[in-house]
Amino acid sequence: QVQLVESGGGLVQAGGSLRLSCTGSGRTFSTLAMGWFRQAPGKEREFVARISGRGFRTTYTASVKGRFTISRDNAKATAYLQMNSLKPEDTAVYYCTADPAYENTKPQYWGQGTQVTVSS
């Protein structure tokens, strides 16, 4: 069983930055593709970004390309989401995910989520 714990959410003004962290346990971290999803109030959960086990591949949803960067440090069993140039529409609960398969669009493991609020 894989456990994921997110941190780093908070309140920030539009144009600001935040870095989310996700620490995993229960399995060799480098064997897991890591990802981030988000869910805004009244909306469906949506994919944000993912990164392969060794960090060689990344994928982003169009709305965050050029603003968000996903990365990982396997020695620390931690994945990150650096969010720059934040917009009010980025306000959501952000969930860390993990799955052995990079291409799986419905990850097996989920964290509990961390709130990101961007004020205008």
Short mmCIF file of N, CA and C in Angstrom, two decimals:
data_model
loop_
_atom_site.label_atom_id
_atom_site.label_comp_id
_atom_site.label_asym_id
_atom_site.label_seq_id
_atom_site.Cartn_x
_atom_site.Cartn_y
_atom_site.Cartn_z
N GLN A 1 0.84 -1.19 0.00
CA GLN A 1 0.00 0.00 0.00
C GLN A 1 0.89 1.25 0.00
N VAL A 2 0.55 2.20 -0.84
CA VAL A 2 1.30 3.44 -0.94
C VAL A 2 0.55 4.54 -0.20
N GLN A 3 1.28 5.28 0.60
CA GLN A 3 0.71 6.45 1.28
C GLN A 3 1.34 7.70 0.71
N LEU A 4 0.50 8.70 0.48
CA LEU A 4 0.94 9.97 -0.08
C LEU A 4 0.48 11.10 0.84
N VAL A 5 1.39 12.02 1.12
CA VAL A 5 1.07 13.15 1.98
C VAL A 5 1.50 14.43 1.28
N GLU A 6 0.52 15.30 1.01
CA GLU A 6 0.80 16.57 0.35
C GLU A 6 1.03 17.67 1.38
N SER A 7 1.75 18.69 0.96
CA SER A 7 1.94 19.89 1.77
C SER A 7 2.24 21.04 0.83
N GLY A 8 2.16 22.26 1.36
CA GLY A 8 2.55 23.43 0.60
C GLY A 8 1.43 24.28 0.07
N GLY A 9 0.20 23.85 0.26
CA GLY A 9 -0.91 24.68 -0.20
C GLY A 9 -1.07 25.93 0.64
N GLY A 10 -1.95 26.82 0.19
CA GLY A 10 -2.18 28.04 0.94
C GLY A 10 -2.87 29.09 0.11
N LEU A 11 -2.83 30.31 0.62
CA LEU A 11 -3.45 31.46 -0.03
C LEU A 11 -2.37 32.33 -0.65
N VAL A 12 -2.55 32.70 -1.90
CA VAL A 12 -1.58 33.53 -2.60
C VAL A 12 -2.31 34.48 -3.53
N GLN A 13 -1.73 35.63 -3.79
CA GLN A 13 -2.33 36.59 -4.71
C GLN A 13 -2.06 36.17 -6.15
N ALA A 14 -2.93 36.61 -7.04
CA ALA A 14 -2.73 36.33 -8.46
C ALA A 14 -1.36 36.83 -8.90
N GLY A 15 -0.69 36.01 -9.70
CA GLY A 15 0.66 36.31 -10.13
C GLY A 15 1.74 35.74 -9.24
N GLY A 16 1.35 35.25 -8.08
CA GLY A 16 2.31 34.70 -7.15
C GLY A 16 2.65 33.24 -7.43
N SER A 17 3.41 32.66 -6.52
CA SER A 17 3.91 31.30 -6.69
C SER A 17 3.69 30.47 -5.43
N LEU A 18 3.56 29.17 -5.63
CA LEU A 18 3.51 28.20 -4.55
C LEU A 18 4.22 26.94 -5.02
N ARG A 19 4.77 26.19 -4.08
CA ARG A 19 5.32 24.88 -4.41
C ARG A 19 4.65 23.84 -3.54
N LEU A 20 4.03 22.88 -4.18
CA LEU A 20 3.43 21.76 -3.49
C LEU A 20 4.43 20.61 -3.41
N SER A 21 4.38 19.89 -2.31
CA SER A 21 5.22 18.71 -2.13
C SER A 21 4.35 17.50 -1.84
N CYS A 22 4.84 16.35 -2.24
CA CYS A 22 4.12 15.10 -1.99
C CYS A 22 5.15 14.03 -1.62
N THR A 23 5.07 13.55 -0.40
CA THR A 23 5.99 12.53 0.07
C THR A 23 5.30 11.18 0.06
N GLY A 24 5.96 10.19 -0.52
CA GLY A 24 5.37 8.87 -0.63
C GLY A 24 6.08 7.84 0.23
N SER A 25 5.36 6.81 0.62
CA SER A 25 5.94 5.70 1.37
C SER A 25 5.18 4.43 1.03
N GLY A 26 5.80 3.30 1.34
CA GLY A 26 5.14 2.02 1.12
C GLY A 26 5.58 1.27 -0.10
N ARG A 27 6.39 1.91 -0.94
CA ARG A 27 6.87 1.27 -2.16
C ARG A 27 8.09 2.04 -2.63
N THR A 28 8.98 1.38 -3.36
CA THR A 28 10.15 2.07 -3.89
C THR A 28 9.67 3.23 -4.77
N PHE A 29 10.03 4.44 -4.37
CA PHE A 29 9.45 5.64 -4.97
C PHE A 29 9.72 5.73 -6.46
N SER A 30 10.90 5.32 -6.89
CA SER A 30 11.26 5.47 -8.31
C SER A 30 10.48 4.54 -9.23
N THR A 31 9.74 3.59 -8.68
CA THR A 31 8.93 2.69 -9.50
C THR A 31 7.54 3.27 -9.77
N LEU A 32 7.28 4.44 -9.22
CA LEU A 32 5.98 5.06 -9.35
C LEU A 32 6.02 6.31 -10.22
N ALA A 33 5.10 6.39 -11.16
CA ALA A 33 4.85 7.66 -11.83
C ALA A 33 4.04 8.51 -10.85
N MET A 34 4.43 9.78 -10.73
CA MET A 34 3.75 10.68 -9.80
C MET A 34 2.97 11.73 -10.59
N GLY A 35 1.88 12.16 -10.00
CA GLY A 35 1.07 13.15 -10.71
C GLY A 35 0.33 14.07 -9.77
N TRP A 36 -0.29 15.06 -10.36
CA TRP A 36 -1.15 16.00 -9.64
C TRP A 36 -2.46 16.17 -10.39
N PHE A 37 -3.53 16.13 -9.64
CA PHE A 37 -4.85 16.46 -10.12
C PHE A 37 -5.37 17.60 -9.26
N ARG A 38 -6.45 18.24 -9.72
CA ARG A 38 -7.07 19.28 -8.91
C ARG A 38 -8.58 19.26 -9.11
N GLN A 39 -9.26 19.77 -8.10
CA GLN A 39 -10.71 19.87 -8.18
C GLN A 39 -11.15 21.21 -7.61
N ALA A 40 -11.75 22.02 -8.47
CA ALA A 40 -12.27 23.31 -8.06
C ALA A 40 -13.72 23.14 -7.60
N PRO A 41 -14.22 24.07 -6.80
CA PRO A 41 -15.60 23.97 -6.30
C PRO A 41 -16.59 23.87 -7.46
N GLY A 42 -17.46 22.87 -7.40
CA GLY A 42 -18.48 22.72 -8.41
C GLY A 42 -18.02 22.14 -9.72
N LYS A 43 -16.75 21.74 -9.79
CA LYS A 43 -16.21 21.21 -11.04
C LYS A 43 -15.69 19.79 -10.83
N GLU A 44 -15.51 19.10 -11.95
CA GLU A 44 -14.95 17.76 -11.88
C GLU A 44 -13.45 17.82 -11.63
N ARG A 45 -12.95 16.75 -11.05
CA ARG A 45 -11.51 16.65 -10.84
C ARG A 45 -10.82 16.58 -12.20
N GLU A 46 -9.69 17.29 -12.33
CA GLU A 46 -8.98 17.30 -13.60
C GLU A 46 -7.51 17.04 -13.42
N PHE A 47 -6.92 16.47 -14.44
CA PHE A 47 -5.49 16.19 -14.48
C PHE A 47 -4.71 17.49 -14.60
N VAL A 48 -3.59 17.59 -13.91
CA VAL A 48 -2.72 18.75 -14.00
C VAL A 48 -1.38 18.39 -14.62
N ALA A 49 -0.68 17.42 -14.04
CA ALA A 49 0.65 17.07 -14.53
C ALA A 49 1.05 15.70 -14.00
N ARG A 50 2.00 15.06 -14.68
CA ARG A 50 2.57 13.82 -14.16
C ARG A 50 4.02 13.70 -14.62
N ILE A 51 4.75 12.85 -13.92
CA ILE A 51 6.17 12.66 -14.20
C ILE A 51 6.49 11.19 -14.04
N SER A 52 7.35 10.69 -14.89
CA SER A 52 7.71 9.27 -14.85
C SER A 52 8.60 8.98 -13.66
N GLY A 53 8.83 7.70 -13.43
CA GLY A 53 9.54 7.25 -12.23
C GLY A 53 10.94 7.83 -12.07
N ARG A 54 11.65 7.95 -13.18
CA ARG A 54 13.01 8.52 -13.11
C ARG A 54 13.04 9.97 -13.54
N GLY A 55 11.88 10.52 -13.83
CA GLY A 55 11.80 11.94 -14.14
C GLY A 55 12.09 12.30 -15.57
N PHE A 56 12.18 11.31 -16.47
CA PHE A 56 12.55 11.63 -17.85
C PHE A 56 11.38 12.11 -18.69
N ARG A 57 10.17 11.77 -18.27
CA ARG A 57 8.98 12.15 -19.03
C ARG A 57 8.05 12.97 -18.16
N THR A 58 7.48 14.02 -18.75
CA THR A 58 6.47 14.81 -18.08
C THR A 58 5.33 15.12 -19.04
N THR A 59 4.17 15.31 -18.48
CA THR A 59 2.98 15.69 -19.24
C THR A 59 2.22 16.73 -18.44
N TYR A 60 1.70 17.73 -19.15
CA TYR A 60 0.95 18.80 -18.50
C TYR A 60 -0.38 19.03 -19.21
N THR A 61 -1.38 19.45 -18.47
CA THR A 61 -2.58 19.92 -19.12
C THR A 61 -2.29 21.29 -19.73
N ALA A 62 -3.00 21.62 -20.80
CA ALA A 62 -2.67 22.82 -21.57
C ALA A 62 -2.72 24.10 -20.74
N SER A 63 -3.65 24.18 -19.82
CA SER A 63 -3.86 25.43 -19.08
C SER A 63 -2.72 25.77 -18.12
N VAL A 64 -1.83 24.84 -17.84
CA VAL A 64 -0.74 25.12 -16.90
C VAL A 64 0.63 25.08 -17.57
N LYS A 65 0.69 24.71 -18.82
CA LYS A 65 1.99 24.65 -19.52
C LYS A 65 2.66 26.00 -19.50
N GLY A 66 3.95 26.00 -19.17
CA GLY A 66 4.71 27.24 -19.10
C GLY A 66 4.60 27.95 -17.77
N ARG A 67 3.66 27.52 -16.92
CA ARG A 67 3.50 28.13 -15.59
C ARG A 67 3.84 27.15 -14.47
N PHE A 68 3.49 25.89 -14.64
CA PHE A 68 3.72 24.87 -13.61
C PHE A 68 4.85 23.95 -14.06
N THR A 69 5.61 23.47 -13.08
CA THR A 69 6.66 22.50 -13.34
C THR A 69 6.57 21.36 -12.33
N ILE A 70 6.50 20.14 -12.84
CA ILE A 70 6.51 18.98 -11.96
C ILE A 70 7.93 18.41 -11.92
N SER A 71 8.35 17.98 -10.74
CA SER A 71 9.68 17.41 -10.59
C SER A 71 9.64 16.38 -9.45
N ARG A 72 10.75 15.71 -9.25
CA ARG A 72 10.79 14.72 -8.18
C ARG A 72 12.22 14.54 -7.70
N ASP A 73 12.33 14.12 -6.45
CA ASP A 73 13.61 13.77 -5.86
C ASP A 73 13.43 12.37 -5.27
N ASN A 74 13.89 11.37 -5.99
CA ASN A 74 13.64 9.99 -5.54
C ASN A 74 14.40 9.67 -4.25
N ALA A 75 15.51 10.32 -4.01
CA ALA A 75 16.24 10.09 -2.76
C ALA A 75 15.43 10.55 -1.55
N LYS A 76 14.58 11.51 -1.76
CA LYS A 76 13.72 12.02 -0.68
C LYS A 76 12.30 11.47 -0.78
N ALA A 77 12.05 10.63 -1.79
CA ALA A 77 10.70 10.08 -2.00
C ALA A 77 9.66 11.19 -2.05
N THR A 78 9.98 12.24 -2.77
CA THR A 78 9.11 13.41 -2.82
C THR A 78 8.96 13.92 -4.24
N ALA A 79 7.73 14.27 -4.59
CA ALA A 79 7.42 14.93 -5.85
C ALA A 79 6.99 16.35 -5.55
N TYR A 80 7.20 17.22 -6.55
CA TYR A 80 6.90 18.63 -6.35
C TYR A 80 6.06 19.16 -7.52
N LEU A 81 5.31 20.19 -7.22
CA LEU A 81 4.63 20.95 -8.26
C LEU A 81 4.91 22.42 -7.99
N GLN A 82 5.79 22.99 -8.80
CA GLN A 82 6.09 24.42 -8.70
C GLN A 82 5.07 25.17 -9.54
N MET A 83 4.34 26.06 -8.92
CA MET A 83 3.27 26.80 -9.60
C MET A 83 3.62 28.28 -9.60
N ASN A 84 3.82 28.82 -10.79
CA ASN A 84 4.14 30.24 -10.96
C ASN A 84 3.02 30.93 -11.72
N SER A 85 3.03 32.25 -11.65
CA SER A 85 2.03 33.05 -12.36
C SER A 85 0.62 32.54 -12.09
N LEU A 86 0.33 32.32 -10.84
CA LEU A 86 -0.96 31.73 -10.48
C LEU A 86 -2.12 32.67 -10.81
N LYS A 87 -3.22 32.04 -11.19
CA LYS A 87 -4.44 32.75 -11.56
C LYS A 87 -5.57 32.33 -10.63
N PRO A 88 -6.59 33.17 -10.49
CA PRO A 88 -7.73 32.77 -9.64
C PRO A 88 -8.34 31.44 -10.07
N GLU A 89 -8.30 31.15 -11.36
CA GLU A 89 -8.88 29.89 -11.83
C GLU A 89 -8.04 28.67 -11.46
N ASP A 90 -6.88 28.88 -10.88
CA ASP A 90 -6.08 27.76 -10.37
C ASP A 90 -6.54 27.34 -8.97
N THR A 91 -7.45 28.11 -8.39
CA THR A 91 -7.97 27.78 -7.07
C THR A 91 -8.64 26.41 -7.09
N ALA A 92 -8.18 25.53 -6.21
CA ALA A 92 -8.70 24.15 -6.18
C ALA A 92 -8.05 23.39 -5.03
N VAL A 93 -8.57 22.22 -4.76
CA VAL A 93 -7.87 21.26 -3.93
C VAL A 93 -6.97 20.45 -4.86
N TYR A 94 -5.71 20.40 -4.54
CA TYR A 94 -4.73 19.68 -5.36
C TYR A 94 -4.40 18.34 -4.71
N TYR A 95 -4.48 17.29 -5.53
CA TYR A 95 -4.25 15.93 -5.07
C TYR A 95 -3.00 15.36 -5.72
N CYS A 96 -2.16 14.77 -4.91
CA CYS A 96 -1.00 14.02 -5.40
C CYS A 96 -1.45 12.60 -5.74
N THR A 97 -0.91 12.06 -6.83
CA THR A 97 -1.27 10.70 -7.22
C THR A 97 -0.01 9.89 -7.53
N ALA A 98 -0.18 8.57 -7.51
CA ALA A 98 0.92 7.67 -7.84
C ALA A 98 0.37 6.42 -8.51
N ASP A 99 1.13 5.92 -9.46
CA ASP A 99 0.73 4.69 -10.14
C ASP A 99 1.96 4.07 -10.78
N PRO A 100 2.05 2.75 -10.81
CA PRO A 100 3.20 2.12 -11.46
C PRO A 100 3.28 2.41 -12.97
N ALA A 101 2.14 2.67 -13.59
CA ALA A 101 2.10 2.90 -15.03
C ALA A 101 1.97 4.38 -15.35
N TYR A 102 2.91 4.90 -16.11
CA TYR A 102 2.89 6.33 -16.45
C TYR A 102 1.64 6.69 -17.25
N GLU A 103 1.19 5.79 -18.11
CA GLU A 103 0.09 6.13 -19.01
C GLU A 103 -1.28 6.01 -18.36
N ASN A 104 -1.34 5.48 -17.15
CA ASN A 104 -2.64 5.29 -16.50
C ASN A 104 -3.26 6.63 -16.14
N THR A 105 -4.40 6.95 -16.74
CA THR A 105 -5.05 8.24 -16.50
C THR A 105 -5.94 8.21 -15.26
N LYS A 106 -6.05 7.03 -14.65
CA LYS A 106 -6.80 6.91 -13.38
C LYS A 106 -5.86 6.30 -12.36
N PRO A 107 -5.00 7.12 -11.75
CA PRO A 107 -3.97 6.60 -10.85
C PRO A 107 -4.54 5.78 -9.70
N GLN A 108 -3.75 4.83 -9.26
CA GLN A 108 -4.20 3.91 -8.22
C GLN A 108 -4.19 4.54 -6.84
N TYR A 109 -3.21 5.39 -6.58
CA TYR A 109 -3.04 5.94 -5.23
C TYR A 109 -3.24 7.45 -5.23
N TRP A 110 -3.89 7.93 -4.17
CA TRP A 110 -4.21 9.34 -4.03
C TRP A 110 -3.89 9.84 -2.63
N GLY A 111 -3.42 11.09 -2.58
CA GLY A 111 -3.28 11.74 -1.31
C GLY A 111 -4.60 12.36 -0.88
N GLN A 112 -4.60 13.01 0.26
CA GLN A 112 -5.83 13.57 0.80
C GLN A 112 -6.12 14.97 0.26
N GLY A 113 -5.15 15.59 -0.36
CA GLY A 113 -5.38 16.89 -0.98
C GLY A 113 -4.90 18.05 -0.13
N THR A 114 -4.54 19.12 -0.82
CA THR A 114 -4.14 20.35 -0.16
C THR A 114 -4.79 21.51 -0.90
N GLN A 115 -5.31 22.47 -0.15
CA GLN A 115 -6.06 23.58 -0.73
C GLN A 115 -5.10 24.66 -1.25
N VAL A 116 -5.36 25.09 -2.47
CA VAL A 116 -4.67 26.24 -3.06
C VAL A 116 -5.73 27.28 -3.40
N THR A 117 -5.56 28.48 -2.87
CA THR A 117 -6.50 29.56 -3.13
C THR A 117 -5.73 30.75 -3.69
N VAL A 118 -6.16 31.22 -4.86
CA VAL A 118 -5.51 32.35 -5.51
C VAL A 118 -6.50 33.51 -5.53
N SER A 119 -6.14 34.58 -4.88
CA SER A 119 -7.02 35.74 -4.82
C SER A 119 -6.71 36.71 -5.94
N SER A 120 -7.73 37.41 -6.40
CA SER A 120 -7.55 38.36 -7.51
C SER A 120 -7.23 39.75 -7.01
#
